[in-house]
Amino acid sequence: LLLFLTAYIGGTGYLIFRDDVLTAAMARQVEIQYDYEDRISLLRSEIDRVTSRHIVETQSIEGQVASLIERQDGLRRQQVLLEDLVERARHKGISFASIVTPTPMPRPENMAMSEEEPIEESTKVFQPVMPGATKSGAPMAYSQDGGNPAASATDAVLKNSQAIPTPSLKPERVEPVLKDLRSSLERFEQLQAMTVHALKIEAAREAKRLTVAMTNLGINPPAPPRGLLDEASAQGGPFIPADTSNLLNGMVTIQHTLQHIDLLRNSSAAIPVRKPLPEIHMTSAFGYRVDPFLKKPGFHSGIDLRGAEGSPVSAAGAGKISHASAKGGYGLMVEITHGDGLKTRYGHLSSINVTLGQVVNAGDFIGQVGSTGRSTGPHLHYEAVRNGEAVDPAAFLATDIDL
């Protein structure tokens, strides 16, 4: 009977509480399911966030790399122009040995950024070298003495951006490389700016030296070029916008100054500043003196230069032979018309080596020292005439113009 009562009570309790138990179980199951779905949603959001951040970081890195390479290409183009200006300046005798012209070695083409080959800080070296020290012919390059992993890595990113695996673009690995490259480019820009500044100063100094020398001789020096647009000459071609940076403006200034030097040199080529004899030993100066024959005061229209019989006489400047024969007290005499009202005369020659109307250059052989005409012995009577009046030729011989 007791067993029966127990079973009855248990069955009755089950029937009474079954719905509550089932309801609680189902509620718990639903709660677990919602929690699971929430976790999945959170994970998906985190994945989307990480993916988006990676895309943004990758795009940012690619943009930085593209900007740096564009900057480097601009420096390469500037370097080509700068090397041409330096070569032209040296060809004109403008020397500035203290300047270091930046000429880095060629960039490595196949250095990849991998986890197995970390970039060592000690290998990051940038070393400018002197002009002509490399034989690569490349206008923009990096020194082999230290290498530059930054440039290598940047090339790898640009040239193989589709093939580089995602881990190679981790910001913590790429940022130091980009920073190193930026520093290298900044140093390179500074070296270019220093070279342009020094070259501009030396070119201006040479133009001023020639201008002052010509002015002191009473000769009007040619004016400098008027700028990029010269209305006096025909010009044309398609318009290509130029970089208006200070560096390129400095290069344009140097180019104009070199053109001015060319004008000055071309004009000075006809100025009689060359020595007519290898050695200058004056025996009688220009101006008033006691005449060697009459022993009375008289005006000496030139200078007398000591020379052995037969010594070669050279043209003091470029010009055209306007006299080449005997002429009174000059004896055998050569006269050269240099232009701009300037003439030079070479008297008492023993022989003449040029003909009337012949065009000669500075330093050309025109005759030999002698004692013809009104002369007490072998020497060269040397005159300079400006606009029909005799002037002291010693002033021309003392002028420091490198032709």
mmCIF file of C-alpha atoms in Angstrom:
data_model
loop_
_atom_site.group_PDB
_atom_site.id
_atom_site.type_symbol
_atom_site.label_atom_id
_atom_site.label_comp_id
_atom_site.label_asym_id
_atom_site.label_seq_id
_atom_site.Cartn_x
_atom_site.Cartn_y
_atom_site.Cartn_z
ATOM 1 C CA LEU A 1 0.000 0.000 0.000
ATOM 2 C CA LEU A 2 2.856 2.394 0.874
ATOM 3 C CA LEU A 3 4.504 1.663 -2.451
ATOM 4 C CA PHE A 4 1.267 2.324 -4.259
ATOM 5 C CA LEU A 5 0.801 5.663 -2.475
ATOM 6 C CA THR A 6 4.343 6.747 -3.338
ATOM 7 C CA ALA A 7 3.881 5.924 -7.029
ATOM 8 C CA TYR A 8 0.574 7.725 -7.079
ATOM 9 C CA ILE A 9 1.943 10.862 -5.511
ATOM 10 C CA GLY A 10 4.961 10.866 -7.888
ATOM 11 C CA GLY A 11 2.793 10.429 -10.945
ATOM 12 C CA THR A 12 0.446 13.162 -9.826
ATOM 13 C CA GLY A 13 3.427 15.532 -9.222
ATOM 14 C CA TYR A 14 4.871 14.784 -12.620
ATOM 15 C CA LEU A 15 1.554 15.545 -14.286
ATOM 16 C CA ILE A 16 1.274 18.804 -12.352
ATOM 17 C CA PHE A 17 4.905 20.121 -12.893
ATOM 18 C CA ARG A 18 5.689 18.626 -16.337
ATOM 19 C CA ASP A 19 4.685 21.739 -18.265
ATOM 20 C CA ASP A 20 6.757 24.003 -16.017
ATOM 21 C CA VAL A 21 9.834 21.787 -16.420
ATOM 22 C CA LEU A 22 9.454 21.666 -20.182
ATOM 23 C CA THR A 23 8.917 25.414 -20.366
ATOM 24 C CA ALA A 24 12.056 26.095 -18.265
ATOM 25 C CA ALA A 25 14.128 23.719 -20.403
ATOM 26 C CA MET A 26 12.975 25.334 -23.601
ATOM 27 C CA ALA A 27 13.667 28.822 -22.241
ATOM 28 C CA ARG A 28 17.178 27.779 -21.286
ATOM 29 C CA GLN A 29 17.760 26.341 -24.742
ATOM 30 C CA VAL A 30 16.581 29.545 -26.406
ATOM 31 C CA GLU A 31 18.831 31.622 -24.127
ATOM 32 C CA ILE A 32 21.846 29.508 -25.047
ATOM 33 C CA GLN A 33 21.005 29.807 -28.736
ATOM 34 C CA TYR A 34 20.695 33.601 -28.546
ATOM 35 C CA ASP A 35 23.952 33.858 -26.672
ATOM 36 C CA TYR A 36 25.677 31.722 -29.305
ATOM 37 C CA GLU A 37 24.279 33.857 -32.115
ATOM 38 C CA ASP A 38 25.390 37.014 -30.319
ATOM 39 C CA ARG A 39 28.887 35.621 -30.014
ATOM 40 C CA ILE A 40 28.930 34.745 -33.716
ATOM 41 C CA SER A 41 27.744 38.256 -34.570
ATOM 42 C CA LEU A 42 30.454 39.810 -32.427
ATOM 43 C CA LEU A 43 33.095 37.639 -34.068
ATOM 44 C CA ARG A 44 31.853 38.592 -37.504
ATOM 45 C CA SER A 45 31.960 42.292 -36.561
ATOM 46 C CA GLU A 46 35.492 41.909 -35.261
ATOM 47 C CA ILE A 47 36.526 40.135 -38.465
ATOM 48 C CA ASP A 48 34.967 42.917 -40.559
ATOM 49 C CA ARG A 49 36.683 45.570 -38.429
ATOM 50 C CA VAL A 50 40.092 43.896 -38.714
ATOM 51 C CA THR A 51 39.631 43.366 -42.447
ATOM 52 C CA SER A 52 38.595 46.987 -42.991
ATOM 53 C CA ARG A 53 41.529 48.273 -40.945
ATOM 54 C CA HIS A 54 43.930 46.076 -42.925
ATOM 55 C CA ILE A 55 42.501 47.388 -46.206
ATOM 56 C CA VAL A 56 42.852 50.984 -45.016
ATOM 57 C CA GLU A 57 46.398 50.388 -43.772
ATOM 58 C CA THR A 58 47.346 48.655 -47.017
ATOM 59 C CA GLN A 59 45.937 51.491 -49.105
ATOM 60 C CA SER A 60 47.727 54.028 -46.894
ATOM 61 C CA ILE A 61 51.060 52.216 -47.289
ATOM 62 C CA GLU A 62 50.646 51.918 -51.059
ATOM 63 C CA GLY A 63 49.832 55.616 -51.233
ATOM 64 C CA GLN A 64 52.928 56.518 -49.217
ATOM 65 C CA VAL A 65 55.128 54.288 -51.371
ATOM 66 C CA ALA A 66 53.703 55.742 -54.582
ATOM 67 C CA SER A 67 54.309 59.268 -53.252
ATOM 68 C CA LEU A 68 57.924 58.479 -52.326
ATOM 69 C CA ILE A 69 58.659 56.900 -55.695
ATOM 70 C CA GLU A 70 57.157 59.912 -57.462
ATOM 71 C CA ARG A 71 59.374 62.110 -55.319
ATOM 72 C CA GLN A 72 62.424 59.989 -56.146
ATOM 73 C CA ASP A 73 61.656 60.131 -59.871
ATOM 74 C CA GLY A 74 61.502 63.913 -59.596
ATOM 75 C CA LEU A 75 64.908 63.947 -57.903
ATOM 76 C CA ARG A 76 66.280 61.721 -60.656
ATOM 77 C CA ARG A 77 65.113 64.160 -63.326
ATOM 78 C CA GLN A 78 66.582 67.074 -61.379
ATOM 79 C CA GLN A 79 69.857 65.178 -61.025
ATOM 80 C CA VAL A 80 70.145 64.762 -64.810
ATOM 81 C CA LEU A 81 69.722 68.524 -65.257
ATOM 82 C CA LEU A 82 72.132 69.278 -62.424
ATOM 83 C CA GLU A 83 74.856 67.002 -63.765
ATOM 84 C CA ASP A 84 74.545 68.695 -67.174
ATOM 85 C CA LEU A 85 74.938 72.136 -65.567
ATOM 86 C CA VAL A 86 77.939 70.972 -63.535
ATOM 87 C CA GLU A 87 79.607 69.565 -66.656
ATOM 88 C CA ARG A 88 78.950 72.750 -68.623
ATOM 89 C CA ALA A 89 80.328 74.872 -65.789
ATOM 90 C CA ARG A 90 83.517 72.811 -65.545
ATOM 91 C CA HIS A 91 83.921 72.978 -69.310
ATOM 92 C CA LYS A 92 83.919 76.767 -68.950
ATOM 93 C CA GLY A 93 86.599 76.594 -66.272
ATOM 94 C CA ILE A 94 84.275 77.217 -63.330
ATOM 95 C CA SER A 95 85.671 75.041 -60.556
ATOM 96 C CA PHE A 96 84.084 74.196 -57.223
ATOM 97 C CA ALA A 97 85.958 71.138 -55.985
ATOM 98 C CA SER A 98 84.561 71.462 -52.471
ATOM 99 C CA ILE A 99 81.034 70.668 -53.650
ATOM 100 C CA VAL A 100 79.773 67.093 -53.309
ATOM 101 C CA THR A 101 77.471 66.346 -56.215
ATOM 102 C CA PRO A 102 74.979 63.662 -55.141
ATOM 103 C CA THR A 103 75.331 60.655 -57.419
ATOM 104 C CA PRO A 104 73.971 57.555 -55.653
ATOM 105 C CA MET A 105 74.423 54.032 -57.066
ATOM 106 C CA PRO A 106 71.545 52.248 -58.903
ATOM 107 C CA ARG A 107 68.655 50.975 -56.813
ATOM 108 C CA PRO A 108 68.552 47.174 -56.232
ATOM 109 C CA GLU A 109 65.656 45.600 -58.142
ATOM 110 C CA ASN A 110 64.909 42.333 -56.390
ATOM 111 C CA MET A 111 65.017 42.781 -52.633
ATOM 112 C CA ALA A 112 61.826 41.361 -51.124
ATOM 113 C CA MET A 113 60.433 42.100 -47.681
ATOM 114 C CA SER A 114 60.135 38.750 -45.973
ATOM 115 C CA GLU A 115 59.755 37.514 -42.418
ATOM 116 C CA GLU A 116 62.842 35.350 -42.803
ATOM 117 C CA GLU A 117 65.103 38.322 -43.736
ATOM 118 C CA PRO A 118 64.505 41.134 -41.231
ATOM 119 C CA ILE A 119 65.998 44.543 -41.974
ATOM 120 C CA GLU A 120 68.915 45.323 -39.701
ATOM 121 C CA GLU A 121 69.213 48.906 -38.518
ATOM 122 C CA SER A 122 72.994 48.814 -39.003
ATOM 123 C CA THR A 123 72.624 48.255 -42.762
ATOM 124 C CA LYS A 124 70.680 51.434 -43.404
ATOM 125 C CA VAL A 125 73.393 53.654 -44.921
ATOM 126 C CA PHE A 126 73.180 56.509 -47.436
ATOM 127 C CA GLN A 127 76.465 57.813 -48.810
ATOM 128 C CA PRO A 128 76.785 60.477 -51.508
ATOM 129 C CA VAL A 129 79.828 60.108 -53.752
ATOM 130 C CA MET A 130 81.787 62.558 -55.852
ATOM 131 C CA PRO A 131 80.825 63.208 -59.495
ATOM 132 C CA GLY A 132 82.251 60.689 -61.927
ATOM 133 C CA ALA A 133 83.057 58.223 -59.157
ATOM 134 C CA THR A 134 80.485 55.770 -60.459
ATOM 135 C CA LYS A 135 80.435 54.116 -63.865
ATOM 136 C CA SER A 136 76.813 53.078 -63.836
ATOM 137 C CA GLY A 137 75.642 56.011 -65.910
ATOM 138 C CA ALA A 138 72.488 56.073 -63.840
ATOM 139 C CA PRO A 139 71.484 59.551 -62.699
ATOM 140 C CA MET A 140 69.934 58.310 -59.479
ATOM 141 C CA ALA A 141 71.349 55.430 -57.480
ATOM 142 C CA TYR A 142 72.556 54.233 -54.102
ATOM 143 C CA SER A 143 76.073 53.606 -52.895
ATOM 144 C CA GLN A 144 77.249 49.985 -52.952
ATOM 145 C CA ASP A 145 79.263 50.591 -49.807
ATOM 146 C CA GLY A 146 76.231 50.384 -47.562
ATOM 147 C CA GLY A 147 73.221 49.621 -49.693
ATOM 148 C CA ASN A 148 69.785 51.008 -48.954
ATOM 149 C CA PRO A 149 67.120 48.444 -47.952
ATOM 150 C CA ALA A 150 64.507 51.185 -47.874
ATOM 151 C CA ALA A 151 64.806 51.826 -51.603
ATOM 152 C CA SER A 152 64.909 48.089 -52.316
ATOM 153 C CA ALA A 153 61.820 47.407 -50.266
ATOM 154 C CA THR A 154 59.983 50.294 -51.893
ATOM 155 C CA ASP A 155 60.789 48.981 -55.353
ATOM 156 C CA ALA A 156 59.579 45.567 -54.303
ATOM 157 C CA VAL A 157 56.304 46.998 -53.035
ATOM 158 C CA LEU A 158 55.734 48.972 -56.245
ATOM 159 C CA LYS A 159 56.858 46.430 -58.807
ATOM 160 C CA ASN A 160 55.426 43.344 -57.142
ATOM 161 C CA SER A 161 52.451 44.738 -55.258
ATOM 162 C CA GLN A 162 50.166 42.040 -56.654
ATOM 163 C CA ALA A 163 52.517 39.234 -55.755
ATOM 164 C CA ILE A 164 53.631 40.345 -52.281
ATOM 165 C CA PRO A 165 51.808 38.318 -49.593
ATOM 166 C CA THR A 166 49.706 40.144 -47.033
ATOM 167 C CA PRO A 167 52.150 39.683 -44.116
ATOM 168 C CA SER A 168 54.811 41.732 -45.984
ATOM 169 C CA LEU A 169 52.585 44.815 -45.760
ATOM 170 C CA LYS A 170 52.327 44.837 -41.998
ATOM 171 C CA PRO A 171 52.603 48.456 -40.876
ATOM 172 C CA GLU A 172 55.066 47.624 -38.139
ATOM 173 C CA ARG A 173 57.464 46.263 -40.809
ATOM 174 C CA VAL A 174 56.848 48.724 -43.633
ATOM 175 C CA GLU A 175 56.743 52.000 -41.689
ATOM 176 C CA PRO A 176 60.423 51.865 -40.607
ATOM 177 C CA VAL A 177 61.408 51.184 -44.222
ATOM 178 C CA LEU A 178 59.367 54.116 -45.499
ATOM 179 C CA LYS A 179 60.797 56.359 -42.796
ATOM 180 C CA ASP A 180 64.332 55.402 -43.821
ATOM 181 C CA LEU A 181 63.581 56.119 -47.471
ATOM 182 C CA ARG A 182 62.090 59.502 -46.631
ATOM 183 C CA SER A 183 65.231 60.397 -44.679
ATOM 184 C CA SER A 184 67.452 59.320 -47.592
ATOM 185 C CA LEU A 185 65.472 61.419 -50.059
ATOM 186 C CA GLU A 186 65.628 64.429 -47.753
ATOM 187 C CA ARG A 187 69.414 64.120 -47.487
ATOM 188 C CA PHE A 188 69.635 63.799 -51.261
ATOM 189 C CA GLU A 189 67.501 66.901 -51.754
ATOM 190 C CA GLN A 190 69.752 68.818 -49.357
ATOM 191 C CA LEU A 191 72.863 67.801 -51.304
ATOM 192 C CA GLN A 192 71.276 68.895 -54.566
ATOM 193 C CA ALA A 193 70.294 72.226 -53.024
ATOM 194 C CA MET A 194 73.855 72.738 -51.725
ATOM 195 C CA THR A 195 75.297 72.010 -55.170
ATOM 196 C CA VAL A 196 72.890 74.388 -56.906
ATOM 197 C CA HIS A 197 73.638 77.135 -54.371
ATOM 198 C CA ALA A 198 77.422 76.793 -54.708
ATOM 199 C CA LEU A 199 77.305 76.549 -58.504
ATOM 200 C CA LYS A 200 75.082 79.631 -58.704
ATOM 201 C CA ILE A 201 77.572 81.617 -56.606
ATOM 202 C CA GLU A 202 80.619 80.506 -58.645
ATOM 203 C CA ALA A 203 78.918 81.163 -61.988
ATOM 204 C CA ALA A 204 77.823 84.635 -60.864
ATOM 205 C CA ARG A 205 81.364 85.346 -59.647
ATOM 206 C CA GLU A 206 82.848 84.387 -63.031
ATOM 207 C CA ALA A 207 80.310 86.515 -64.925
ATOM 208 C CA LYS A 208 81.067 89.464 -62.649
ATOM 209 C CA ARG A 209 84.837 89.017 -63.109
ATOM 210 C CA LEU A 210 84.531 89.121 -66.887
ATOM 211 C CA THR A 211 82.122 92.062 -66.794
ATOM 212 C CA VAL A 212 84.379 94.120 -64.526
ATOM 213 C CA ALA A 213 87.470 93.308 -66.607
ATOM 214 C CA MET A 214 85.789 94.436 -69.840
ATOM 215 C CA THR A 215 84.392 97.575 -68.178
ATOM 216 C CA ASN A 216 87.835 98.517 -66.860
ATOM 217 C CA LEU A 217 89.153 98.342 -70.421
ATOM 218 C CA GLY A 218 86.466 100.736 -71.598
ATOM 219 C CA ILE A 219 84.527 98.024 -73.411
ATOM 220 C CA ASN A 220 80.776 97.654 -72.999
ATOM 221 C CA PRO A 221 80.107 94.061 -71.879
ATOM 222 C CA PRO A 222 77.082 92.266 -73.367
ATOM 223 C CA ALA A 223 73.958 92.305 -71.206
ATOM 224 C CA PRO A 224 72.825 89.064 -69.543
ATOM 225 C CA PRO A 225 69.969 87.050 -71.118
ATOM 226 C CA ARG A 226 66.550 88.537 -70.451
ATOM 227 C CA GLY A 227 65.089 85.290 -69.166
ATOM 228 C CA LEU A 228 63.197 82.315 -70.463
ATOM 229 C CA LEU A 229 61.356 84.354 -73.104
ATOM 230 C CA ASP A 230 63.627 86.177 -75.546
ATOM 231 C CA GLU A 231 61.506 88.196 -77.966
ATOM 232 C CA ALA A 232 64.473 88.700 -80.271
ATOM 233 C CA SER A 233 64.681 85.025 -81.215
ATOM 234 C CA ALA A 234 62.119 82.630 -82.674
ATOM 235 C CA GLN A 235 60.847 79.952 -80.291
ATOM 236 C CA GLY A 236 58.158 77.272 -80.202
ATOM 237 C CA GLY A 237 57.179 73.736 -79.219
ATOM 238 C CA PRO A 238 54.437 72.159 -77.083
ATOM 239 C CA PHE A 239 53.866 73.525 -73.600
ATOM 240 C CA ILE A 240 54.989 71.197 -70.790
ATOM 241 C CA PRO A 241 54.436 72.685 -67.305
ATOM 242 C CA ALA A 242 57.673 72.945 -65.331
ATOM 243 C CA ASP A 243 58.247 72.339 -61.663
ATOM 244 C CA THR A 244 58.518 75.781 -60.060
ATOM 245 C CA SER A 245 60.428 74.584 -57.017
ATOM 246 C CA ASN A 246 63.267 76.699 -55.664
ATOM 247 C CA LEU A 247 65.777 74.095 -56.817
ATOM 248 C CA LEU A 248 64.695 74.256 -60.452
ATOM 249 C CA ASN A 249 64.454 78.036 -60.273
ATOM 250 C CA GLY A 250 68.066 78.000 -59.125
ATOM 251 C CA MET A 251 69.009 75.775 -62.066
ATOM 252 C CA VAL A 252 67.318 78.195 -64.480
ATOM 253 C CA THR A 253 69.326 81.050 -62.953
ATOM 254 C CA ILE A 254 72.550 79.061 -63.398
ATOM 255 C CA GLN A 255 71.654 78.312 -67.006
ATOM 256 C CA HIS A 256 71.128 82.005 -67.728
ATOM 257 C CA THR A 257 74.392 82.887 -66.000
ATOM 258 C CA LEU A 258 76.292 80.313 -68.076
ATOM 259 C CA GLN A 259 74.741 81.779 -71.216
ATOM 260 C CA HIS A 260 75.897 85.221 -70.088
ATOM 261 C CA ILE A 261 79.412 83.857 -69.546
ATOM 262 C CA ASP A 262 79.345 82.508 -73.116
ATOM 263 C CA LEU A 263 78.400 85.967 -74.403
ATOM 264 C CA LEU A 264 81.170 87.571 -72.361
ATOM 265 C CA ARG A 265 83.754 85.011 -73.472
ATOM 266 C CA ASN A 266 82.766 85.378 -77.135
ATOM 267 C CA SER A 267 83.088 89.145 -76.842
ATOM 268 C CA SER A 268 86.355 88.978 -74.936
ATOM 269 C CA ALA A 269 87.927 86.679 -77.529
ATOM 270 C CA ALA A 270 88.568 89.716 -79.707
ATOM 271 C CA ILE A 271 89.972 91.830 -76.874
ATOM 272 C CA PRO A 272 93.800 91.965 -77.185
ATOM 273 C CA VAL A 273 94.765 90.556 -73.813
ATOM 274 C CA ARG A 274 97.085 87.784 -74.986
ATOM 275 C CA LYS A 275 100.832 88.297 -74.736
ATOM 276 C CA PRO A 276 102.361 89.048 -78.146
ATOM 277 C CA LEU A 277 105.650 87.536 -76.921
ATOM 278 C CA PRO A 278 106.134 84.500 -74.665
ATOM 279 C CA GLU A 279 107.842 86.687 -72.038
ATOM 280 C CA ILE A 280 107.030 90.319 -71.416
ATOM 281 C CA HIS A 281 110.028 92.529 -70.594
ATOM 282 C CA MET A 282 109.197 96.185 -71.181
ATOM 283 C CA THR A 283 112.140 98.394 -72.238
ATOM 284 C CA SER A 284 110.119 101.563 -72.898
ATOM 285 C CA ALA A 285 106.692 102.467 -71.522
ATOM 286 C CA PHE A 286 103.700 104.199 -73.085
ATOM 287 C CA GLY A 287 103.592 108.021 -72.939
ATOM 288 C CA TYR A 288 106.135 110.799 -72.879
ATOM 289 C CA ARG A 289 109.839 109.924 -72.932
ATOM 290 C CA VAL A 290 113.189 111.098 -74.227
ATOM 291 C CA ASP A 291 113.448 110.136 -77.876
ATOM 292 C CA PRO A 292 116.324 107.602 -78.349
ATOM 293 C CA PHE A 293 117.464 109.312 -81.583
ATOM 294 C CA LEU A 294 116.825 113.020 -81.068
ATOM 295 C CA LYS A 295 117.362 112.980 -77.311
ATOM 296 C CA LYS A 296 114.331 115.258 -76.933
ATOM 297 C CA PRO A 297 111.024 114.719 -75.143
ATOM 298 C CA GLY A 298 108.490 112.975 -77.295
ATOM 299 C CA PHE A 299 105.332 110.919 -77.100
ATOM 300 C CA HIS A 300 105.688 107.108 -77.320
ATOM 301 C CA SER A 301 102.408 105.689 -78.716
ATOM 302 C CA GLY A 302 103.054 102.128 -77.587
ATOM 303 C CA ILE A 303 105.387 100.002 -75.479
ATOM 304 C CA ASP A 304 108.677 98.397 -76.460
ATOM 305 C CA LEU A 305 109.118 94.733 -75.547
ATOM 306 C CA ARG A 306 112.499 93.029 -75.460
ATOM 307 C CA GLY A 307 112.864 90.122 -77.858
ATOM 308 C CA ALA A 308 115.594 88.267 -79.667
ATOM 309 C CA GLU A 309 115.874 88.589 -83.431
ATOM 310 C CA GLY A 310 113.496 86.093 -85.066
ATOM 311 C CA SER A 311 111.384 85.438 -81.945
ATOM 312 C CA PRO A 312 107.765 84.569 -82.845
ATOM 313 C CA VAL A 313 105.135 87.309 -82.445
ATOM 314 C CA SER A 314 101.524 86.292 -81.730
ATOM 315 C CA ALA A 315 98.188 88.048 -82.211
ATOM 316 C CA ALA A 316 97.012 89.507 -78.900
ATOM 317 C CA GLY A 317 93.375 88.940 -79.859
ATOM 318 C CA ALA A 318 91.129 87.656 -82.627
ATOM 319 C CA GLY A 319 90.502 89.959 -85.577
ATOM 320 C CA LYS A 320 91.214 90.799 -89.208
ATOM 321 C CA ILE A 321 94.567 91.885 -90.656
ATOM 322 C CA SER A 322 94.162 95.523 -91.767
ATOM 323 C CA HIS A 323 97.850 96.179 -92.546
ATOM 324 C CA ALA A 324 100.748 93.839 -93.308
ATOM 325 C CA SER A 325 103.679 95.701 -94.837
ATOM 326 C CA ALA A 326 106.264 98.409 -94.176
ATOM 327 C CA LYS A 327 104.998 101.692 -92.749
ATOM 328 C CA GLY A 328 107.383 104.559 -92.047
ATOM 329 C CA GLY A 329 109.119 104.442 -88.687
ATOM 330 C CA TYR A 330 107.266 101.209 -87.793
ATOM 331 C CA GLY A 331 109.314 99.306 -90.375
ATOM 332 C CA LEU A 332 107.577 96.043 -91.163
ATOM 333 C CA MET A 333 104.269 96.315 -89.314
ATOM 334 C CA VAL A 334 101.166 94.222 -88.804
ATOM 335 C CA GLU A 335 97.877 95.841 -87.763
ATOM 336 C CA ILE A 336 94.921 93.792 -86.513
ATOM 337 C CA THR A 337 91.391 95.215 -86.325
ATOM 338 C CA HIS A 338 89.564 93.538 -83.430
ATOM 339 C CA GLY A 339 86.222 95.327 -83.645
ATOM 340 C CA ASP A 340 84.471 97.718 -81.263
ATOM 341 C CA GLY A 341 86.978 100.389 -82.345
ATOM 342 C CA LEU A 342 90.010 98.379 -81.151
ATOM 343 C CA LYS A 343 93.223 97.811 -83.124
ATOM 344 C CA THR A 344 96.711 96.522 -82.251
ATOM 345 C CA ARG A 345 99.963 97.185 -84.082
ATOM 346 C CA TYR A 346 103.165 95.149 -84.094
ATOM 347 C CA GLY A 347 106.195 97.093 -85.428
ATOM 348 C CA HIS A 348 109.870 96.629 -86.307
ATOM 349 C CA LEU A 349 109.247 93.026 -87.458
ATOM 350 C CA SER A 350 111.917 91.126 -89.373
ATOM 351 C CA SER A 351 109.280 89.141 -91.285
ATOM 352 C CA ILE A 352 105.490 89.042 -91.693
ATOM 353 C CA ASN A 353 103.580 85.773 -91.687
ATOM 354 C CA VAL A 354 100.058 87.047 -92.528
ATOM 355 C CA THR A 355 98.345 88.762 -95.442
ATOM 356 C CA LEU A 356 95.974 91.694 -95.735
ATOM 357 C CA GLY A 357 92.370 90.714 -94.979
ATOM 358 C CA GLN A 358 93.318 87.464 -93.254
ATOM 359 C CA VAL A 359 91.269 86.502 -90.174
ATOM 360 C CA VAL A 360 93.369 85.454 -87.189
ATOM 361 C CA ASN A 361 92.653 84.095 -83.729
ATOM 362 C CA ALA A 362 94.259 85.087 -80.455
ATOM 363 C CA GLY A 363 97.682 83.469 -80.230
ATOM 364 C CA ASP A 364 98.156 82.969 -83.985
ATOM 365 C CA PHE A 365 101.705 83.454 -85.338
ATOM 366 C CA ILE A 366 101.843 86.716 -87.316
ATOM 367 C CA GLY A 367 105.568 87.520 -87.677
ATOM 368 C CA GLN A 368 109.035 87.665 -86.123
ATOM 369 C CA VAL A 369 110.855 90.151 -83.921
ATOM 370 C CA GLY A 370 113.281 92.394 -85.794
ATOM 371 C CA SER A 371 114.753 95.902 -85.950
ATOM 372 C CA THR A 372 113.279 97.368 -89.149
ATOM 373 C CA GLY A 373 112.244 101.021 -89.331
ATOM 374 C CA ARG A 374 113.179 103.564 -86.691
ATOM 375 C CA SER A 375 114.772 101.175 -84.190
ATOM 376 C CA THR A 376 117.962 100.960 -82.177
ATOM 377 C CA GLY A 377 117.943 97.160 -81.977
ATOM 378 C CA PRO A 378 115.774 94.005 -82.053
ATOM 379 C CA HIS A 379 112.526 94.501 -80.115
ATOM 380 C CA LEU A 380 108.762 94.608 -80.628
ATOM 381 C CA HIS A 381 106.925 97.918 -80.731
ATOM 382 C CA TYR A 382 103.392 97.058 -79.535
ATOM 383 C CA GLU A 383 100.502 99.527 -79.821
ATOM 384 C CA ALA A 384 96.811 99.524 -78.911
ATOM 385 C CA VAL A 385 94.416 101.965 -80.605
ATOM 386 C CA ARG A 386 90.830 102.670 -79.558
ATOM 387 C CA ASN A 387 88.634 104.743 -81.872
ATOM 388 C CA GLY A 388 91.704 106.192 -83.571
ATOM 389 C CA GLU A 389 93.562 107.206 -80.402
ATOM 390 C CA ALA A 390 96.538 105.382 -78.907
ATOM 391 C CA VAL A 391 95.955 103.855 -75.473
ATOM 392 C CA ASP A 392 98.332 102.102 -73.111
ATOM 393 C CA PRO A 393 98.508 98.420 -74.217
ATOM 394 C CA ALA A 394 99.931 97.474 -70.806
ATOM 395 C CA ALA A 395 96.381 97.788 -69.412
ATOM 396 C CA PHE A 396 95.223 95.016 -71.750
ATOM 397 C CA LEU A 397 98.186 92.797 -70.928
ATOM 398 C CA ALA A 398 97.478 93.199 -67.211
ATOM 399 C CA THR A 399 93.819 92.184 -67.612
ATOM 400 C CA ASP A 400 93.040 88.768 -66.199
ATOM 401 C CA ILE A 401 90.643 87.312 -68.789
ATOM 402 C CA ASP A 402 90.844 83.621 -69.517
ATOM 403 C CA LEU A 403 90.069 83.159 -73.193
#
